[in-house]
XYZ file of C-alpha atoms in Angstrom:
530
model
C -34.209 63.100 -1.696
C -33.895 59.380 -1.915
C -30.753 57.275 -1.523
C -30.909 53.789 -3.143
C -28.315 50.967 -3.143
C -28.779 47.659 -4.948
C -26.358 44.679 -4.571
C -26.495 41.853 -7.062
C -25.287 38.833 -5.101
C -23.353 35.963 -6.812
C -25.084 32.614 -7.365
C -25.715 30.301 -4.446
C -25.373 33.106 -1.897
C -27.740 32.833 0.997
C -29.074 36.350 0.414
C -30.030 37.432 -3.065
C -30.537 41.192 -2.633
C -29.509 43.659 0.022
C -30.770 47.137 -0.369
C -30.999 50.213 1.680
C -33.215 53.184 0.845
C -33.417 56.689 2.123
C -35.966 58.846 0.404
C -34.408 62.103 1.673
C -32.007 62.113 -1.241
C -32.396 60.760 -4.760
C -28.962 59.422 -5.436
C -28.525 55.944 -6.876
C -25.578 53.616 -6.803
C -26.145 50.380 -8.685
C -23.780 47.438 -8.881
C -24.616 44.569 -11.208
C -22.875 41.283 -11.734
C -23.404 39.396 -14.960
C -22.574 35.755 -14.580
C -21.369 33.757 -17.520
C -20.550 30.066 -17.350
C -17.174 29.826 -18.969
C -15.683 26.370 -18.423
C -15.953 25.684 -14.644
C -18.282 28.504 -13.546
C -15.837 31.361 -13.876
C -17.508 34.673 -13.199
C -16.936 37.966 -14.943
C -17.970 40.930 -12.889
C -19.116 44.063 -14.645
C -19.823 47.068 -12.508
C -22.248 49.694 -13.678
C -21.974 52.941 -11.882
C -24.945 55.308 -11.968
C -24.859 58.677 -10.316
C -27.545 61.265 -11.014
C -29.635 63.825 -9.170
C -33.340 64.184 -9.717
C -35.478 67.039 -8.462
C -38.726 66.367 -10.244
C -41.399 63.811 -9.506
C -41.202 62.404 -13.027
C -37.573 61.614 -12.436
C -38.513 59.868 -9.209
C -40.937 57.688 -11.144
C -38.191 56.808 -13.650
C -35.851 55.864 -10.854
C -38.483 53.586 -9.337
C -38.909 51.844 -12.687
C -35.176 51.332 -12.877
C -35.209 49.853 -9.372
C -38.032 47.414 -10.219
C -36.311 46.235 -13.399
C -32.988 45.738 -11.656
C -34.649 43.989 -8.715
C -36.430 41.486 -10.956
C -33.339 40.969 -13.096
C -31.093 40.295 -10.122
C -33.704 38.042 -8.497
C -34.016 35.726 -11.495
C -30.314 35.751 -12.299
C -29.005 35.251 -8.787
C -31.732 33.313 -6.997
C -32.489 30.818 -9.712
C -32.397 27.282 -8.353
C -30.057 24.876 -10.086
C -30.045 21.141 -10.206
C -27.560 19.741 -7.669
C -24.237 18.781 -9.151
C -22.160 15.774 -8.313
C -18.971 17.191 -6.947
C -16.175 14.691 -6.797
C -13.274 15.466 -4.525
C -10.180 15.937 -6.624
C -8.094 12.786 -6.601
C -4.679 13.271 -5.106
C -2.407 12.262 -7.933
C 0.714 10.173 -7.600
C 3.196 9.643 -10.388
C 2.811 6.366 -12.300
C 4.803 3.426 -10.982
C 8.268 3.393 -12.531
C 11.376 1.177 -12.369
C 13.073 4.014 -10.500
C 10.513 3.724 -7.697
C 10.946 -0.034 -7.514
C 14.732 0.277 -7.285
C 14.791 1.730 -3.778
C 11.361 0.826 -2.392
C 10.418 -0.759 0.912
C 7.090 -2.635 1.017
C 4.874 -2.709 4.121
C 2.197 -5.332 4.828
C -0.770 -3.957 6.781
C -3.153 -6.225 8.671
C -5.913 -3.665 9.323
C -7.766 -5.869 11.816
C -4.730 -6.266 14.058
C -2.833 -3.028 13.440
C -4.696 -0.989 16.061
C -7.112 -1.505 18.968
C -9.867 -0.090 16.751
C -8.949 -2.282 13.794
C -10.095 0.369 11.318
C -8.918 2.147 8.176
C -8.984 5.485 9.994
C -6.777 4.270 12.833
C -4.236 3.037 10.302
C -4.422 6.146 8.116
C -3.174 8.328 10.969
C 0.117 6.402 10.971
C 0.849 6.574 7.247
C 3.329 9.473 7.677
C 5.314 7.161 9.985
C 5.606 4.653 7.146
C 7.104 7.326 4.947
C 9.863 7.779 7.544
C 10.595 4.056 7.219
C 11.218 4.467 3.493
C 7.992 2.668 2.568
C 6.895 3.225 -1.025
C 4.461 0.315 -1.435
C 1.651 -0.433 1.005
C 0.143 -3.915 0.778
C -3.269 -4.170 2.415
C -4.278 -7.648 3.519
C -7.819 -8.517 2.308
C -10.244 -5.723 3.148
C -13.333 -7.417 1.690
C -16.467 -8.765 3.311
C -15.786 -12.210 4.818
C -18.041 -15.212 4.278
C -20.304 -16.513 7.050
C -21.078 -19.951 5.667
C -18.660 -22.626 6.966
C -16.699 -19.896 8.770
C -13.662 -21.147 10.662
C -12.774 -20.281 14.239
C -9.430 -22.033 13.839
C -7.877 -23.979 10.973
C -9.403 -27.180 12.338
C -12.535 -25.792 14.031
C -15.724 -24.436 12.484
C -17.676 -21.641 14.158
C -20.782 -23.818 13.710
C -19.242 -26.384 16.062
C -19.044 -23.863 18.906
C -22.104 -23.919 21.180
C -21.283 -20.913 23.357
C -22.889 -17.888 21.662
C -20.501 -15.424 23.298
C -17.498 -17.491 22.226
C -18.824 -17.601 18.657
C -18.920 -13.818 18.333
C -15.195 -13.372 18.821
C -14.350 -15.291 15.645
C -14.380 -12.817 12.773
C -13.462 -15.192 9.980
C -10.571 -15.839 7.643
C -9.822 -12.660 5.646
C -8.951 -14.870 2.664
C -12.531 -16.194 2.515
C -14.068 -13.532 0.266
C -17.846 -13.143 0.148
C -17.894 -10.205 -2.260
C -14.925 -8.823 -4.184
C -16.437 -5.335 -4.300
C -17.708 -4.955 -0.744
C -15.677 -3.778 2.230
C -15.403 -5.409 5.633
C -17.717 -3.218 7.730
C -15.520 -3.728 10.795
C -12.778 -1.780 9.030
C -14.895 1.237 8.093
C -16.631 2.702 5.069
C -15.753 3.189 1.424
C -15.001 6.814 2.223
C -12.608 5.698 4.966
C -10.755 3.440 2.540
C -10.595 6.181 -0.076
C -9.140 8.508 2.537
C -6.489 5.894 3.377
C -5.518 5.517 -0.276
C -5.398 9.272 -0.874
C -3.323 9.801 2.263
C -0.880 7.126 1.123
C -0.624 8.716 -2.317
C -0.089 12.127 -0.737
C 2.881 10.621 1.122
C 4.328 9.083 -2.036
C 3.175 5.552 -1.185
C 1.490 3.219 -3.685
C -1.302 0.943 -2.466
C -1.778 -2.668 -3.557
C -4.647 -4.923 -2.499
C -4.379 -8.536 -1.428
C -6.291 -10.448 -4.100
C -7.678 -13.957 -3.647
C -8.356 -15.279 -7.147
C -8.007 -18.967 -6.312
C -11.204 -19.408 -4.272
C -14.180 -17.623 -2.707
C -16.318 -18.002 0.394
C -19.166 -20.518 0.218
C -21.742 -17.716 0.366
C -20.301 -15.675 -2.492
C -23.096 -14.857 -4.967
C -21.328 -16.850 -7.675
C -21.970 -20.095 -5.762
C -25.675 -19.768 -6.604
C -25.678 -17.601 -9.723
C -22.655 -19.079 -11.522
C -21.926 -22.535 -10.173
C -20.044 -23.252 -13.397
C -17.339 -20.898 -12.107
C -16.305 -23.537 -9.556
C -14.495 -26.855 -9.450
C -16.841 -29.837 -8.990
C -16.214 -33.396 -7.864
C -17.464 -36.522 -9.656
C -20.809 -36.201 -7.910
C -21.248 -32.711 -9.332
C -20.730 -30.862 -6.057
C -18.575 -27.789 -5.622
C -15.501 -28.570 -3.554
C -13.065 -26.927 -1.189
C -9.373 -26.794 -2.093
C -7.238 -29.009 0.125
C -8.807 -29.219 3.586
C -9.837 -25.551 3.695
C -13.480 -25.960 4.632
C -14.366 -22.258 4.629
C -13.672 -21.682 0.905
C -14.598 -23.180 -2.466
C -12.209 -23.559 -5.431
C -12.633 -21.615 -8.685
C -12.335 -23.219 -12.129
C -10.224 -21.219 -14.583
C -11.062 -23.468 -17.505
C -14.237 -21.376 -17.713
C -13.595 -18.254 -19.838
C -16.569 -16.507 -18.256
C -14.942 -16.784 -14.836
C -11.782 -15.221 -16.217
C -13.756 -12.271 -17.579
C -15.641 -11.868 -14.321
C -12.483 -11.979 -12.205
C -10.784 -9.392 -14.388
C -13.789 -7.072 -14.011
C -13.597 -7.415 -10.234
C -9.933 -6.402 -10.264
C -10.551 -3.588 -12.723
C -13.226 -2.192 -10.388
C -10.601 -1.334 -7.767
C -8.442 0.567 -10.221
C -11.266 2.621 -11.680
C -13.159 3.280 -8.437
C -10.416 3.479 -5.811
C -7.265 4.279 -7.786
C -5.516 1.175 -6.432
C -1.972 0.704 -7.775
C -1.762 -3.073 -8.052
C -2.280 -6.390 -6.320
C -0.608 -8.979 -4.129
C -1.975 -12.204 -5.585
C -2.626 -15.034 -3.161
C -1.737 -18.562 -4.322
C -0.715 -17.110 -7.680
C 0.995 -20.302 -8.858
C -2.293 -22.203 -8.532
C -4.072 -19.930 -10.992
C -3.167 -20.353 -14.696
C -0.220 -18.237 -15.802
C -1.972 -17.022 -18.945
C -4.768 -15.535 -16.825
C -2.262 -13.420 -14.926
C -0.461 -12.422 -18.120
C -3.601 -11.212 -19.875
C -4.877 -9.565 -16.703
C -1.706 -7.555 -16.199
C -1.718 -6.475 -19.835
C -5.298 -5.215 -19.590
C -4.835 -3.561 -16.196
C -1.782 -1.712 -17.502
C -3.998 -0.150 -20.167
C -5.895 1.554 -17.349
C -2.794 2.560 -15.380
C 0.623 1.053 -14.647
C 0.194 -1.564 -11.926
C 2.572 -3.320 -9.557
C 1.963 -7.071 -9.279
C 3.314 -9.156 -6.395
C 2.744 -12.905 -6.221
C 2.676 -15.227 -3.254
C 4.936 -17.660 -5.049
C 8.455 -18.016 -6.376
C 8.260 -19.150 -9.982
C 10.295 -18.006 -12.990
C 7.540 -18.565 -15.575
C 5.182 -16.275 -13.677
C 7.833 -13.578 -13.453
C 8.312 -13.497 -17.217
C 5.195 -11.529 -18.187
C 2.746 -11.574 -15.298
C 4.398 -10.280 -12.128
C 6.921 -7.672 -11.030
C 7.934 -9.235 -7.729
C 7.842 -12.653 -6.101
C 8.232 -13.942 -2.572
C 11.855 -14.635 -1.661
C 10.881 -17.867 0.058
C 14.240 -19.556 -0.411
C 16.272 -16.818 1.239
C 13.738 -16.706 4.080
C 14.132 -20.440 4.657
C 17.914 -20.142 4.563
C 17.792 -17.475 7.286
C 15.876 -19.871 9.530
C 18.144 -22.802 8.682
C 21.338 -20.855 9.356
C 20.080 -20.089 12.861
C 19.360 -23.804 13.358
C 22.889 -24.512 12.041
C 21.491 -26.517 9.145
C 22.890 -24.090 6.548
C 25.856 -21.701 6.388
C 26.833 -18.400 4.818
C 27.993 -20.347 1.766
C 24.444 -21.536 1.151
C 23.237 -17.954 1.060
C 25.826 -17.113 -1.580
C 24.838 -20.191 -3.609
C 21.239 -18.986 -3.602
C 22.220 -15.580 -4.967
C 24.108 -17.248 -7.821
C 21.180 -19.592 -8.456
C 18.790 -16.653 -8.696
C 21.115 -14.912 -11.144
C 20.964 -17.909 -13.473
C 17.256 -18.689 -13.035
C 15.674 -15.234 -13.184
C 15.943 -12.200 -15.415
C 17.869 -9.180 -14.206
C 14.683 -7.172 -13.727
C 12.887 -9.851 -11.671
C 12.481 -8.679 -8.080
C 12.579 -10.856 -4.977
C 10.735 -9.702 -1.874
C 13.043 -10.226 1.097
C 11.510 -10.802 4.523
C 11.987 -12.211 7.988
C 8.231 -12.306 8.651
C 4.804 -11.907 7.062
C 1.266 -12.744 8.171
C 1.612 -16.434 7.231
C 4.978 -16.932 8.902
C 3.913 -15.037 11.998
C 0.695 -17.044 12.371
C 1.886 -20.520 11.376
C 5.589 -20.611 12.250
C 6.074 -17.900 14.844
C 7.554 -14.451 15.153
C 11.053 -13.664 13.951
C 12.132 -13.707 17.592
C 10.878 -17.276 17.940
C 12.636 -18.389 14.772
C 15.710 -16.149 14.617
C 16.288 -15.164 18.237
C 19.366 -12.965 18.633
C 19.907 -13.065 14.866
C 16.738 -11.027 14.213
C 18.568 -7.757 13.586
C 21.287 -9.062 11.276
C 18.767 -10.802 9.037
C 16.523 -7.732 9.024
C 19.543 -5.735 7.828
C 20.345 -8.387 5.245
C 16.877 -8.024 3.662
C 17.805 -4.406 2.882
C 21.331 -4.837 1.575
C 20.900 -8.043 -0.458
C 19.379 -7.869 -3.970
C 15.610 -7.378 -3.880
C 13.013 -5.361 -1.984
C 12.622 -5.568 1.819
C 9.266 -6.223 3.492
C 8.121 -4.992 6.891
C 5.142 -6.869 8.333
C 3.160 -4.526 10.546
C 4.438 -4.607 14.087
C 8.014 -5.536 13.252
C 8.928 -1.873 13.613
C 7.463 -2.088 17.139
C 9.429 -5.238 18.079
C 6.317 -7.414 17.685
C 6.978 -10.572 19.667
C 3.675 -12.431 19.515
C 1.710 -14.347 16.925
C -1.229 -12.435 15.509
C -4.306 -14.653 15.101
C -5.885 -14.984 11.688
C -9.504 -15.544 12.723
C -10.056 -13.218 15.680
C -9.191 -9.735 16.933
C -5.890 -8.886 18.530
C -3.747 -5.792 18.411
C -0.167 -4.622 18.062
C 1.422 -2.751 20.952
C 2.733 0.480 19.466
C 5.601 0.845 21.911
C 8.759 2.096 20.235
C 11.666 -0.180 21.050
C 14.905 -1.162 19.377
C 13.786 -1.913 15.823
C 12.056 1.364 14.896
C 15.330 3.288 14.703
C 17.000 0.400 12.880
C 14.274 0.195 10.232
C 14.319 3.978 9.803
C 18.083 3.957 9.319
C 17.993 1.020 6.901
C 15.124 2.627 4.999
C 17.066 5.851 4.615
C 20.079 3.978 3.242
C 17.906 1.972 0.858
C 16.260 5.157 -0.383
C 19.359 7.268 -0.825
C 22.188 4.933 -1.860
C 22.038 3.528 -5.393
C 24.389 0.723 -4.382
C 21.374 -0.941 -2.735
C 19.060 -0.705 -5.725
C 17.146 -3.950 -6.040
C 14.399 -3.342 -8.598
C 14.334 -3.490 -12.380
C 17.846 -2.027 -12.642
C 19.606 -3.528 -9.612
C 23.064 -2.799 -8.309
C 25.709 -5.458 -8.828
C 26.431 -8.139 -6.234
C 29.929 -9.538 -5.672
C 30.866 -12.057 -2.991
C 33.958 -11.126 -1.005
C 35.980 -14.120 0.142
C 37.144 -14.270 3.745
C 39.255 -16.650 5.776
C 36.028 -18.121 7.224
C 33.432 -18.323 4.464
C 31.279 -20.851 6.291
C 30.361 -18.331 8.950
C 31.265 -14.906 7.608
C 29.107 -13.483 4.845
C 30.741 -10.598 2.987
C 29.652 -9.013 -0.277
C 29.820 -5.769 -2.197
C 26.985 -3.926 -3.962
C 27.762 -1.243 -6.531
C 25.947 1.058 -8.944
C 26.808 4.410 -10.535
C 30.048 4.701 -8.567
C 28.225 4.124 -5.286
C 29.496 1.175 -3.264
C 28.332 -0.570 -0.082
C 29.993 -3.532 1.659
C 28.202 -5.903 4.026
C 30.121 -8.077 6.501
C 28.271 -10.310 8.952
C 28.930 -13.154 11.347
C 26.164 -15.679 10.642
C 26.852 -17.817 13.680
C 26.176 -18.119 17.407
C 29.830 -17.820 18.408
C 32.626 -15.271 18.153
C 34.561 -15.481 14.883
C 37.964 -14.154 13.901
C 38.719 -13.691 10.198
C 40.524 -11.668 7.556
C 38.986 -10.063 4.495
C 40.630 -8.601 1.352
C 39.282 -5.121 2.013
C 41.350 -2.123 2.992
C 40.775 1.550 3.518
C 38.743 3.898 5.669
C 34.997 3.409 5.544
C 31.903 4.766 7.234
C 30.255 2.282 9.561
C 26.733 3.244 8.552
C 24.793 1.900 11.532
C 27.182 3.499 14.048
C 27.917 6.631 12.042
C 31.644 6.300 12.710
C 34.784 5.879 10.638
C 36.407 2.450 10.585
C 39.668 1.278 8.996
C 40.503 -2.153 7.584
C 43.738 -3.619 6.269
C 43.970 -6.772 4.169
C 45.933 -8.794 6.727
C 44.082 -7.416 9.716
C 42.467 -10.007 11.968
C 38.896 -8.967 12.628
C 36.792 -10.297 15.479
C 32.999 -10.296 15.299
C 30.598 -11.196 18.095
C 27.745 -13.642 17.406
C 25.424 -12.174 14.760
C 27.446 -8.964 14.528
C 27.407 -7.117 11.216
C 28.768 -4.011 9.533
C 27.389 -2.000 6.636
C 30.315 -0.065 5.197
C 29.912 2.953 2.947
C 32.806 3.277 0.534
C 33.811 6.937 0.327
């Protein structure tokens, strides 16, 4: 008797047929799988069960024929080679950008070159979950494009070509705002796959990613400088020129409609190929407003985008951008420390902004960014012992707070723009403070600062020159800020009474209207109204 088993193996299996035979007994068990392509290669399995006993030779011959037919059938069905398919990894989706997200967001500026010793996308990606703990919802990547070689600067006033020492030359990696190719990636940072992984990881953690975009100029060795010289500004002699005294870049001419189309296509590329969520636009006020307006309109047809400009200009906020730099408040912080301005000047600025901008215009509040850190010094250089109070103020005042990478690690050095350095990731005082402020910003509607901001009301004190006090409120949630914006102890009264939660200390505190309150230099309280 013969015993025969035939297995029909599913497609793409390494083995097509496994069979075992024993001719001592003629019993057959046959399993067949018929594969039908329904939508995405779903398989329907049909089992055919055959059980029969044969005692005659003729029956043996019939069984052999059945075996041959089934063998050939399974071979051609299951072992047939298919053309390779392009399998795209499923994009990790993130909900479209909404006003609700903007209301309680924190934005984080990442300088990939300096963030880690490796200076790579992958090194940064590992820390993205830490950003989520800080309340970060928008990640701004400083330029990640290939940097020009021609006329490369070693310092603002020194060209790499002027350096004779070959070893010295190699350490200068170029200005990240000198773009050689808008679609290529700086090889020092990693690969396209590495960047895609960064973006997907951010999205998985509920963080939107915006790219730094330099539309005002390119590097001197950008392909356009030879293929489309009409895209650039020329002098009277017909030569392309650098803007200002920036020798490593060449200025673009937006009177040329073909340049506008080309620049839009470059920006569109990052939405369609990398699922980027928007842009931080360098020198936005020096590019025509109507270009930004039309660009945002067209980009929004692809997906909702978030647009941040490196400028503070009401006309640009009308239809082109969602958020602007809060330069004026930043300058006031510095001037208060130098005793050139007072708490009253801060309040005047808030009232000025209310009259100049629309309610849904967002200011980005900051104590540092890559420009300030490089050109004017760290917040510790500029603000000294007032660093913490002004960091807190960026969260509780109207607008969206910015963290420049390293501030959460008490960064107290200037990061160079043209060469490699790194941030020491040693947790100090500010990490816990930023985490606590981020949690409050995220959870308490009284600190909403986006398209539907909470109200702002100045609270008068007996010492308004030095004591800043205001109340934010929305949907029956209320937060009060009181801070001593001076270098000396101050005693004052404030028309606030009741029992509150001192948010930063996590303790109850009571005030009466006639109570004399004493604050140390740069002391502040964030009070949660129960």
